[in-house]
mmCIF file of N, CA and C in Angstrom:
data_model
loop_
_atom_site.group_PDB
_atom_site.id
_atom_site.type_symbol
_atom_site.label_atom_id
_atom_site.label_comp_id
_atom_site.label_asym_id
_atom_site.label_seq_id
_atom_site.Cartn_x
_atom_site.Cartn_y
_atom_site.Cartn_z
ATOM 1 N N MET A 200 0.809 -1.153 0.162
ATOM 2 C CA MET A 200 0.339 0.048 -0.462
ATOM 3 C C MET A 200 1.003 0.862 -0.186
ATOM 4 N N CYS A 201 0.401 1.738 -0.529
ATOM 5 C CA CYS A 201 1.120 3.277 -0.610
ATOM 6 C C CYS A 201 0.600 4.287 0.365
ATOM 7 N N TYR A 202 2.003 4.838 1.199
ATOM 8 C CA TYR A 202 2.328 5.619 2.758
ATOM 9 C C TYR A 202 1.826 6.998 1.373
ATOM 10 N N HIS A 203 2.117 7.667 0.968
ATOM 11 C CA HIS A 203 1.994 8.903 1.228
ATOM 12 C C HIS A 203 0.269 9.378 0.785
ATOM 13 N N ALA A 204 -0.350 8.212 0.579
ATOM 14 C CA ALA A 204 -1.396 8.641 -0.572
ATOM 15 C C ALA A 204 -2.859 8.113 0.736
ATOM 16 N N PHE A 205 -2.253 7.992 1.570
ATOM 17 C CA PHE A 205 -3.710 7.253 2.941
ATOM 18 C C PHE A 205 -3.018 8.569 4.122
ATOM 19 N N ASN A 206 -1.915 9.613 4.462
ATOM 20 C CA ASN A 206 -1.916 9.546 4.944
ATOM 21 C C ASN A 206 -2.116 11.370 5.304
ATOM 22 N N GLY A 207 -2.550 11.260 4.249
ATOM 23 C CA GLY A 207 -2.595 12.978 4.484
ATOM 24 C C GLY A 207 -1.722 14.050 3.772
ATOM 25 N N ALA A 208 -0.662 13.720 3.619
ATOM 26 C CA ALA A 208 0.879 14.010 2.950
ATOM 27 C C ALA A 208 0.547 15.123 2.038
ATOM 28 N N PHE A 209 1.681 16.713 3.057
ATOM 29 C CA PHE A 209 1.357 17.651 1.560
ATOM 30 C C PHE A 209 2.567 17.347 1.179
ATOM 31 N N ARG A 210 2.658 17.107 -0.128
ATOM 32 C CA ARG A 210 3.358 17.445 -0.824
ATOM 33 C C ARG A 210 5.011 19.154 -0.874
ATOM 34 N N HIS A 211 6.127 19.181 -0.849
ATOM 35 C CA HIS A 211 6.783 19.891 -0.536
ATOM 36 C C HIS A 211 7.452 20.888 -1.956
ATOM 37 N N TYR A 212 7.200 22.565 -1.887
ATOM 38 C CA TYR A 212 7.622 23.072 -3.168
ATOM 39 C C TYR A 212 9.514 23.993 -3.156
ATOM 40 N N VAL A 213 9.194 23.088 -4.304
ATOM 41 C CA VAL A 213 10.942 24.444 -3.536
ATOM 42 C C VAL A 213 11.347 25.553 -4.962
ATOM 43 N N CYS A 214 11.330 26.821 -4.144
ATOM 44 C CA CYS A 214 12.197 27.668 -4.699
ATOM 45 C C CYS A 214 13.709 27.994 -4.445
ATOM 46 N N VAL A 215 14.718 27.430 -5.314
ATOM 47 C CA VAL A 215 15.586 27.284 -5.317
ATOM 48 C C VAL A 215 16.940 28.560 -4.993
ATOM 49 N N ALA A 216 16.176 30.388 -5.729
ATOM 50 C CA ALA A 216 17.161 30.613 -6.703
ATOM 51 C C ALA A 216 15.960 31.401 -5.292
ATOM 52 N N CYS A 217 15.312 31.715 -4.690
ATOM 53 C CA CYS A 217 15.245 32.920 -3.891
ATOM 54 C C CYS A 217 15.092 32.262 -2.632
ATOM 55 N N ARG A 218 15.272 30.806 -2.390
ATOM 56 C CA ARG A 218 15.518 29.940 -1.094
ATOM 57 C C ARG A 218 14.375 29.435 -0.298
ATOM 58 N N LEU A 219 13.283 29.468 -0.861
ATOM 59 C CA LEU A 219 12.063 29.067 -0.574
ATOM 60 C C LEU A 219 11.448 27.644 -0.340
ATOM 61 N N SER A 220 10.960 27.962 0.573
ATOM 62 C CA SER A 220 10.221 26.098 1.171
ATOM 63 C C SER A 220 8.338 26.250 0.839
ATOM 64 N N PHE A 221 7.398 25.000 0.425
ATOM 65 C CA PHE A 221 6.407 25.853 0.172
ATOM 66 C C PHE A 221 5.154 24.465 0.805
ATOM 67 N N LYS A 222 4.140 24.045 0.923
ATOM 68 C CA LYS A 222 3.737 23.163 0.880
ATOM 69 C C LYS A 222 2.909 23.032 0.564
ATOM 70 N N SER A 223 1.873 22.267 0.037
ATOM 71 C CA SER A 223 0.650 22.280 -0.582
ATOM 72 C C SER A 223 0.023 20.958 -0.760
ATOM 73 N N SER A 224 -1.548 20.891 -0.624
ATOM 74 C CA SER A 224 -1.816 18.708 -0.753
ATOM 75 C C SER A 224 -1.584 19.237 -2.238
ATOM 76 N N ALA A 225 -2.135 17.898 -2.495
ATOM 77 C CA ALA A 225 -2.015 17.582 -4.193
ATOM 78 C C ALA A 225 -3.076 18.146 -4.494
ATOM 79 N N TRP A 226 -4.400 18.502 -3.870
ATOM 80 C CA TRP A 226 -5.156 18.926 -5.243
ATOM 81 C C TRP A 226 -5.663 20.945 -4.695
ATOM 82 N N PRO A 227 -6.144 21.408 -5.590
ATOM 83 C CA PRO A 227 -6.068 20.504 -6.719
ATOM 84 C C PRO A 227 -4.856 20.985 -7.429
ATOM 85 N N ILE A 228 -4.451 20.543 -9.139
ATOM 86 C CA ILE A 228 -3.330 20.804 -9.572
ATOM 87 C C ILE A 228 -3.294 22.273 -10.143
ATOM 88 N N ARG A 229 -2.333 22.125 -9.921
ATOM 89 C CA ARG A 229 -2.512 24.062 -10.736
ATOM 90 C C ARG A 229 -0.585 24.549 -11.347
ATOM 91 N N LYS A 230 -0.405 25.561 -11.387
ATOM 92 C CA LYS A 230 1.317 25.803 -11.675
ATOM 93 C C LYS A 230 0.993 26.699 -9.784
ATOM 94 N N ARG A 231 2.628 25.477 -9.912
ATOM 95 C CA ARG A 231 2.262 26.977 -8.385
ATOM 96 C C ARG A 231 4.327 27.619 -8.723
ATOM 97 N N VAL A 232 3.913 28.840 -8.310
ATOM 98 C CA VAL A 232 5.115 30.243 -9.131
ATOM 99 C C VAL A 232 5.004 30.505 -7.803
ATOM 100 N N CYS A 233 6.788 30.604 -7.975
ATOM 101 C CA CYS A 233 7.660 31.930 -7.053
ATOM 102 C C CYS A 233 7.076 32.895 -6.486
ATOM 103 N N PRO A 234 6.009 33.414 -5.063
ATOM 104 C CA PRO A 234 5.976 34.585 -5.101
ATOM 105 C C PRO A 234 6.977 35.894 -5.118
ATOM 106 N N GLY A 235 7.962 35.192 -4.755
ATOM 107 C CA GLY A 235 9.256 36.314 -5.159
ATOM 108 C C GLY A 235 9.867 36.704 -7.038
ATOM 109 N N CYS A 236 9.950 35.563 -7.136
ATOM 110 C CA CYS A 236 10.885 35.511 -8.606
ATOM 111 C C CYS A 236 9.686 35.199 -9.513
ATOM 112 N N ARG A 237 8.682 34.516 -9.821
ATOM 113 C CA ARG A 237 7.909 34.120 -10.534
ATOM 114 C C ARG A 237 7.981 33.280 -10.955
ATOM 115 N N GLU A 238 9.049 32.636 -10.971
ATOM 116 C CA GLU A 238 9.398 31.449 -11.499
ATOM 117 C C GLU A 238 8.798 29.944 -10.576
ATOM 118 N N ARG A 239 8.249 28.761 -12.201
ATOM 119 C CA ARG A 239 8.089 27.987 -11.816
ATOM 120 C C ARG A 239 8.552 26.844 -10.372
ATOM 121 N N LEU A 240 7.391 26.299 -9.584
ATOM 122 C CA LEU A 240 8.426 25.806 -8.159
ATOM 123 C C LEU A 240 8.783 24.289 -8.397
ATOM 124 N N VAL A 241 9.625 23.768 -8.264
ATOM 125 C CA VAL A 241 10.053 22.609 -8.378
ATOM 126 C C VAL A 241 9.369 21.810 -7.026
ATOM 127 N N PHE A 242 8.647 20.724 -7.219
ATOM 128 C CA PHE A 242 8.427 19.293 -6.826
ATOM 129 C C PHE A 242 9.840 18.849 -6.066
ATOM 130 N N ALA A 243 9.927 18.817 -4.356
ATOM 131 C CA ALA A 243 10.945 18.664 -3.714
ATOM 132 C C ALA A 243 10.573 17.166 -2.837
ATOM 133 N N GLY A 244 9.404 16.774 -2.884
ATOM 134 C CA GLY A 244 9.392 15.229 -1.956
ATOM 135 C C GLY A 244 7.583 15.584 -0.918
ATOM 136 N N TYR A 245 7.913 14.473 -0.709
ATOM 137 C CA TYR A 245 7.013 14.520 0.881
ATOM 138 C C TYR A 245 7.903 14.811 1.896
ATOM 139 N N ASP A 246 9.071 14.737 1.907
ATOM 140 C CA ASP A 246 9.944 14.332 3.176
ATOM 141 C C ASP A 246 10.976 14.868 2.929
ATOM 142 N N PHE A 247 10.542 16.930 2.742
ATOM 143 C CA PHE A 247 11.984 17.711 2.080
ATOM 144 C C PHE A 247 11.518 18.966 3.926
ATOM 145 N N ALA A 248 12.370 18.961 3.684
ATOM 146 C CA ALA A 248 13.335 19.581 5.413
ATOM 147 C C ALA A 248 13.912 20.781 4.798
ATOM 148 N N ALA A 249 13.613 21.963 4.157
ATOM 149 C CA ALA A 249 14.294 22.959 4.514
ATOM 150 C C ALA A 249 14.862 23.111 4.923
ATOM 151 N N PRO A 250 16.228 23.620 4.865
ATOM 152 C CA PRO A 250 17.147 24.045 5.598
ATOM 153 C C PRO A 250 17.265 25.965 5.688
ATOM 154 N N ARG A 251 17.585 25.769 6.352
ATOM 155 C CA ARG A 251 17.770 27.952 6.460
ATOM 156 C C ARG A 251 18.167 28.615 5.448
ATOM 157 N N ARG A 252 17.159 29.402 5.440
ATOM 158 C CA ARG A 252 17.336 30.847 4.376
ATOM 159 C C ARG A 252 18.847 31.001 4.401
ATOM 160 N N ARG A 253 19.079 31.459 5.005
ATOM 161 C CA ARG A 253 20.051 32.216 5.062
ATOM 162 C C ARG A 253 21.808 30.942 4.638
ATOM 163 N N ASP A 254 21.171 29.463 5.012
ATOM 164 C CA ASP A 254 23.085 28.435 4.608
ATOM 165 C C ASP A 254 22.679 28.441 2.957
ATOM 166 N N THR A 255 23.385 28.984 3.140
ATOM 167 C CA THR A 255 23.736 28.821 0.864
ATOM 168 C C THR A 255 24.578 27.333 0.953
ATOM 169 N N LYS A 256 24.662 26.943 1.626
ATOM 170 C CA LYS A 256 25.843 25.302 1.343
ATOM 171 C C LYS A 256 24.678 24.313 1.442
ATOM 172 N N ALA A 257 24.136 24.700 2.214
ATOM 173 C CA ALA A 257 23.019 23.509 2.414
ATOM 174 C C ALA A 257 21.637 23.464 1.075
ATOM 175 N N TRP A 258 21.397 24.522 0.277
ATOM 176 C CA TRP A 258 20.371 25.350 -0.514
ATOM 177 C C TRP A 258 21.134 24.729 -1.619
ATOM 178 N N SER A 259 22.532 24.984 -1.966
ATOM 179 C CA SER A 259 23.704 24.225 -3.355
ATOM 180 C C SER A 259 23.922 22.931 -3.037
ATOM 181 N N VAL A 260 23.333 22.347 -1.581
ATOM 182 C CA VAL A 260 23.208 20.518 -1.956
ATOM 183 C C VAL A 260 22.002 20.426 -2.501
ATOM 184 N N VAL A 261 20.625 20.901 -1.690
ATOM 185 C CA VAL A 261 19.168 21.222 -2.788
ATOM 186 C C VAL A 261 19.376 20.789 -3.762
ATOM 187 N N ALA A 262 20.115 22.345 -4.132
ATOM 188 C CA ALA A 262 19.633 22.339 -6.155
ATOM 189 C C ALA A 262 20.168 21.178 -6.810
ATOM 190 N N THR A 263 22.044 20.790 -5.735
ATOM 191 C CA THR A 263 21.952 20.338 -6.893
ATOM 192 C C THR A 263 20.643 18.849 -7.187
ATOM 193 N N VAL A 264 20.141 17.768 -5.411
ATOM 194 C CA VAL A 264 19.838 16.584 -5.755
ATOM 195 C C VAL A 264 18.425 16.850 -7.055
ATOM 196 N N LEU A 265 18.266 18.662 -6.259
ATOM 197 C CA LEU A 265 16.551 18.614 -7.662
ATOM 198 C C LEU A 265 16.919 18.652 -8.970
ATOM 199 N N ALA A 266 18.456 19.446 -9.727
ATOM 200 C CA ALA A 266 18.592 19.299 -10.412
ATOM 201 C C ALA A 266 18.783 18.015 -11.392
ATOM 202 N N GLU A 267 19.598 17.450 -10.911
ATOM 203 C CA GLU A 267 19.488 15.834 -10.949
ATOM 204 C C GLU A 267 18.103 14.778 -10.962
ATOM 205 N N GLY A 268 16.816 15.259 -11.120
ATOM 206 C CA GLY A 268 15.600 15.203 -10.951
ATOM 207 C C GLY A 268 15.097 14.092 -9.693
ATOM 208 N N LEU A 269 16.170 13.984 -8.161
ATOM 209 C CA LEU A 269 15.614 13.548 -7.341
ATOM 210 C C LEU A 269 14.606 14.334 -6.166
ATOM 211 N N THR A 270 13.445 13.496 -5.579
ATOM 212 C CA THR A 270 12.887 14.258 -4.611
ATOM 213 C C THR A 270 13.843 13.395 -3.229
ATOM 214 N N TYR A 271 13.132 14.116 -2.581
ATOM 215 C CA TYR A 271 13.245 13.957 -1.046
ATOM 216 C C TYR A 271 12.134 13.178 -0.663
ATOM 217 N N ASP A 272 12.146 11.549 -0.620
ATOM 218 C CA ASP A 272 11.011 11.345 0.069
ATOM 219 C C ASP A 272 11.892 9.569 1.043
ATOM 220 N N HIS A 273 10.933 9.826 2.117
ATOM 221 C CA HIS A 273 11.230 8.839 2.849
ATOM 222 C C HIS A 273 11.841 7.234 2.511
ATOM 223 N N ARG A 274 10.600 7.029 1.792
ATOM 224 C CA ARG A 274 11.123 5.824 0.603
ATOM 225 C C ARG A 274 10.504 5.891 -0.642
ATOM 226 N N PRO A 275 11.414 4.832 -1.793
ATOM 227 C CA PRO A 275 11.351 5.998 -2.791
ATOM 228 C C PRO A 275 10.262 4.969 -3.399
ATOM 229 N N GLY A 276 9.647 6.363 -4.512
ATOM 230 C CA GLY A 276 8.561 6.172 -5.076
ATOM 231 C C GLY A 276 7.894 6.355 -4.412
ATOM 232 N N CYS A 277 6.252 5.479 -4.569
ATOM 233 C CA CYS A 277 5.372 5.064 -3.809
ATOM 234 C C CYS A 277 5.082 5.360 -2.234
ATOM 235 N N GLY A 278 6.318 4.968 -1.630
ATOM 236 C CA GLY A 278 6.577 4.083 -0.033
ATOM 237 C C GLY A 278 6.505 3.202 0.224
ATOM 238 N N CYS A 279 6.477 2.044 -0.451
ATOM 239 C CA CYS A 279 5.666 0.630 0.002
ATOM 240 C C CYS A 279 7.542 -0.426 -0.146
ATOM 241 N N SER A 280 8.441 0.612 -0.467
ATOM 242 C CA SER A 280 9.606 -0.118 -0.834
ATOM 243 C C SER A 280 10.254 0.017 0.993
ATOM 244 N N PRO A 281 11.046 -1.073 1.241
ATOM 245 C CA PRO A 281 11.721 -1.395 2.566
ATOM 246 C C PRO A 281 12.698 -0.650 2.726
ATOM 247 N N LEU A 282 13.971 -0.011 1.660
ATOM 248 C CA LEU A 282 14.426 1.073 1.892
ATOM 249 C C LEU A 282 14.554 2.036 2.258
ATOM 250 N N PRO A 283 14.445 2.692 3.340
ATOM 251 C CA PRO A 283 14.466 4.323 2.744
ATOM 252 C C PRO A 283 15.910 5.154 1.898
ATOM 253 N N SER A 284 15.482 6.139 1.919
ATOM 254 C CA SER A 284 16.617 6.973 -0.032
ATOM 255 C C SER A 284 17.460 7.650 1.158
ATOM 256 N N TYR A 285 18.239 7.770 0.372
ATOM 257 C CA TYR A 285 19.513 8.141 1.238
ATOM 258 C C TYR A 285 20.136 10.003 0.237
ATOM 259 N N ARG A 286 19.993 11.207 0.504
ATOM 260 C CA ARG A 286 19.827 12.249 -0.435
ATOM 261 C C ARG A 286 21.944 12.959 0.751
ATOM 262 N N PRO A 287 22.309 13.244 0.091
ATOM 263 C CA PRO A 287 23.955 13.975 0.629
ATOM 264 C C PRO A 287 23.047 15.111 1.813
ATOM 265 N N ARG A 288 23.717 15.724 2.646
ATOM 266 C CA ARG A 288 23.351 16.884 3.024
ATOM 267 C C ARG A 288 25.000 17.923 3.289
ATOM 268 N N THR A 289 25.814 17.776 2.779
ATOM 269 C CA THR A 289 26.838 18.585 2.596
ATOM 270 C C THR A 289 27.164 18.375 1.139
ATOM 271 N N ARG A 290 28.047 19.572 1.006
ATOM 272 C CA ARG A 290 29.162 19.251 0.174
ATOM 273 C C ARG A 290 30.275 18.857 -0.173
ATOM 274 N N ALA A 291 30.621 18.083 1.016
ATOM 275 C CA ALA A 291 31.867 17.575 0.685
ATOM 276 C C ALA A 291 30.840 15.820 0.414
ATOM 277 N N GLN A 292 29.929 15.652 0.911
ATOM 278 C CA GLN A 292 29.170 14.195 0.337
ATOM 279 C C GLN A 292 28.516 13.972 -1.086
ATOM 280 N N VAL A 293 28.459 15.728 -1.932
ATOM 281 C CA VAL A 293 28.382 15.758 -2.975
ATOM 282 C C VAL A 293 29.211 15.733 -4.247
ATOM 283 N N ARG A 294 30.720 16.697 -3.957
ATOM 284 C CA ARG A 294 32.164 16.548 -3.655
ATOM 285 C C ARG A 294 32.193 14.544 -4.728
ATOM 286 N N VAL A 295 32.242 14.167 -2.839
ATOM 287 C CA VAL A 295 32.864 12.798 -3.687
ATOM 288 C C VAL A 295 31.665 12.017 -3.891
ATOM 289 N N ARG A 296 30.195 12.327 -4.085
ATOM 290 C CA ARG A 296 29.396 11.489 -4.973
ATOM 291 C C ARG A 296 30.214 12.010 -6.553
ATOM 292 N N ARG A 297 30.300 12.902 -6.675
ATOM 293 C CA ARG A 297 30.972 12.879 -7.970
ATOM 294 C C ARG A 297 32.017 12.734 -8.398
ATOM 295 N N ARG A 298 32.985 12.602 -7.810
ATOM 296 C CA ARG A 298 33.967 12.433 -7.969
ATOM 297 C C ARG A 298 33.333 10.471 -8.241
ATOM 298 N N ALA A 299 32.648 9.923 -7.760
ATOM 299 C CA ALA A 299 32.496 8.254 -7.853
ATOM 300 C C ALA A 299 31.679 8.213 -9.121
ATOM 301 N N ALA A 300 30.773 9.112 -9.521
ATOM 302 C CA ALA A 300 30.223 8.947 -10.410
ATOM 303 C C ALA A 300 30.918 8.737 -11.829
ATOM 304 N N ASP A 301 32.488 9.533 -11.557
ATOM 305 C CA ASP A 301 33.660 9.819 -12.905
ATOM 306 C C ASP A 301 33.797 8.837 -13.146
ATOM 307 N N ARG A 302 35.133 7.917 -11.700
ATOM 308 C CA ARG A 302 35.460 7.416 -11.712
ATOM 309 C C ARG A 302 34.736 5.218 -11.986
ATOM 310 N N LEU A 303 33.158 5.668 -11.777
ATOM 311 C CA LEU A 303 32.383 4.243 -12.043
ATOM 312 C C LEU A 303 31.989 4.395 -13.340
ATOM 313 N N GLY A 304 31.297 5.548 -14.223
ATOM 314 C CA GLY A 304 31.372 6.033 -15.154
ATOM 315 C C GLY A 304 29.520 6.021 -15.386
ATOM 316 N N VAL A 305 29.112 5.881 -13.874
ATOM 317 C CA VAL A 305 27.545 5.953 -13.802
ATOM 318 C C VAL A 305 26.952 7.496 -13.701
ATOM 319 N N PRO A 306 25.521 8.022 -13.853
ATOM 320 C CA PRO A 306 25.196 8.983 -13.720
ATOM 321 C C PRO A 306 25.352 9.684 -12.593
ATOM 322 N N LEU A 307 25.273 10.698 -12.313
ATOM 323 C CA LEU A 307 25.299 11.807 -10.394
ATOM 324 C C LEU A 307 24.074 11.413 -9.910
ATOM 325 N N SER A 308 23.301 11.103 -10.854
ATOM 326 C CA SER A 308 21.678 10.959 -9.984
ATOM 327 C C SER A 308 21.826 9.388 -9.159
ATOM 328 N N VAL A 309 22.645 8.232 -9.876
ATOM 329 C CA VAL A 309 22.748 7.073 -9.449
ATOM 330 C C VAL A 309 23.691 7.255 -8.079
ATOM 331 N N THR A 310 24.519 7.835 -7.512
ATOM 332 C CA THR A 310 25.969 7.758 -6.548
ATOM 333 C C THR A 310 25.072 9.280 -6.055
ATOM 334 N N LEU A 311 24.438 9.791 -6.458
ATOM 335 C CA LEU A 311 23.530 10.669 -5.176
ATOM 336 C C LEU A 311 22.897 10.056 -4.636
ATOM 337 N N ALA A 312 22.278 9.103 -4.855
ATOM 338 C CA ALA A 312 21.292 8.186 -4.231
ATOM 339 C C ALA A 312 21.574 7.000 -2.980
ATOM 340 N N ARG A 313 23.007 6.567 -3.906
ATOM 341 C CA ARG A 313 23.326 5.620 -3.209
ATOM 342 C C ARG A 313 24.449 6.171 -1.661
ATOM 343 N N ARG A 314 24.252 5.244 -0.775
ATOM 344 C CA ARG A 314 24.970 5.146 1.038
ATOM 345 C C ARG A 314 26.310 5.673 0.633
ATOM 346 N N ASP A 315 26.719 4.821 0.152
ATOM 347 C CA ASP A 315 28.414 4.813 -0.055
ATOM 348 C C ASP A 315 28.692 5.466 -1.595
ATOM 349 N N ALA A 316 28.901 6.322 -1.672
ATOM 350 C CA ALA A 316 29.479 6.197 -3.339
ATOM 351 C C ALA A 316 29.981 5.243 -3.896
ATOM 352 N N PHE A 317 30.760 4.173 -3.709
ATOM 353 C CA PHE A 317 31.321 4.006 -4.531
ATOM 354 C C PHE A 317 30.750 2.004 -4.247
ATOM 355 N N THR A 318 29.656 1.732 -3.536
ATOM 356 C CA THR A 318 29.164 0.809 -3.586
ATOM 357 C C THR A 318 27.659 0.740 -3.818
ATOM 358 N N PRO A 319 27.300 -0.379 -5.077
ATOM 359 C CA PRO A 319 26.501 -0.226 -5.546
ATOM 360 C C PRO A 319 25.673 -0.642 -4.479
ATOM 361 N N GLU A 320 23.467 0.062 -4.779
ATOM 362 C CA GLU A 320 23.168 -1.071 -3.965
ATOM 363 C C GLU A 320 21.758 -1.749 -4.688
ATOM 364 N N ARG A 321 21.186 -2.740 -4.266
ATOM 365 C CA ARG A 321 20.780 -3.201 -4.811
ATOM 366 C C ARG A 321 19.058 -2.362 -5.675
ATOM 367 N N ARG A 322 19.187 -1.304 -5.596
ATOM 368 C CA ARG A 322 18.079 -0.399 -5.932
ATOM 369 C C ARG A 322 18.800 0.504 -7.560
ATOM 370 N N ASP A 323 19.436 0.274 -7.337
ATOM 371 C CA ASP A 323 20.567 0.829 -8.584
ATOM 372 C C ASP A 323 20.876 -0.108 -9.876
ATOM 373 N N GLU A 324 20.188 -1.473 -9.667
ATOM 374 C CA GLU A 324 19.631 -2.261 -10.882
ATOM 375 C C GLU A 324 18.598 -1.807 -11.727
ATOM 376 N N GLN A 325 17.493 -1.337 -10.804
ATOM 377 C CA GLN A 325 16.849 -0.898 -11.379
ATOM 378 C C GLN A 325 16.113 0.280 -12.075
ATOM 379 N N LEU A 326 17.907 1.523 -12.308
ATOM 380 C CA LEU A 326 17.883 2.629 -12.825
ATOM 381 C C LEU A 326 18.100 1.799 -14.002
ATOM 382 N N SER A 327 19.634 1.252 -13.470
ATOM 383 C CA SER A 327 19.893 0.889 -15.385
ATOM 384 C C SER A 327 19.218 0.559 -15.948
ATOM 385 N N SER A 328 19.710 -0.323 -17.086
ATOM 386 C CA SER A 328 18.910 -0.856 -18.551
ATOM 387 C C SER A 328 18.672 -2.056 -18.325
ATOM 388 N N PRO A 329 17.091 -2.454 -18.676
ATOM 389 C CA PRO A 329 16.358 -3.901 -18.197
ATOM 390 C C PRO A 329 17.346 -4.993 -18.443
ATOM 391 N N PRO A 330 16.947 -5.607 -17.787
ATOM 392 C CA PRO A 330 18.005 -7.025 -18.428
ATOM 393 C C PRO A 330 17.838 -7.528 -19.827
ATOM 394 N N GLU A 331 18.551 -8.234 -20.248
ATOM 395 C CA GLU A 331 18.528 -8.761 -21.379
ATOM 396 C C GLU A 331 17.283 -9.895 -21.987
ATOM 397 N N ALA A 332 16.886 -10.042 -22.103
ATOM 398 C CA ALA A 332 16.011 -12.161 -23.170
ATOM 399 C C ALA A 332 17.181 -12.783 -23.245
ATOM 400 N N THR A 333 17.507 -14.393 -22.419
ATOM 401 C CA THR A 333 17.489 -15.314 -23.218
ATOM 402 C C THR A 333 17.241 -16.007 -24.074
#
């Protein structure tokens, strides 16, 4: 069963340029716009915890994670997976994952979602190409 579908969770939307975060319900579906810069807000996930507005280092990490198409959800996908997802919190963790992506030849989004940048996880198999039929 989907965790977020039944608990009434709010979606978090972010404007990285203004360093603002907003909560909103899933309904009604409409275009969400930042009140400061009038740019479209980015969906950050159900479990996003916004850093303080003056913490530019933490917001740069948030910008990197969101630019790679990842969201901040406690559980990947709909919440049915037993493994909680990992997201880096510091710029040092992002640097290590960038190096790992370059060395291993995998996308940055894959290494950002790993607890250990150089150790493959079971969920990496889902992100790679489908298995070949024999």
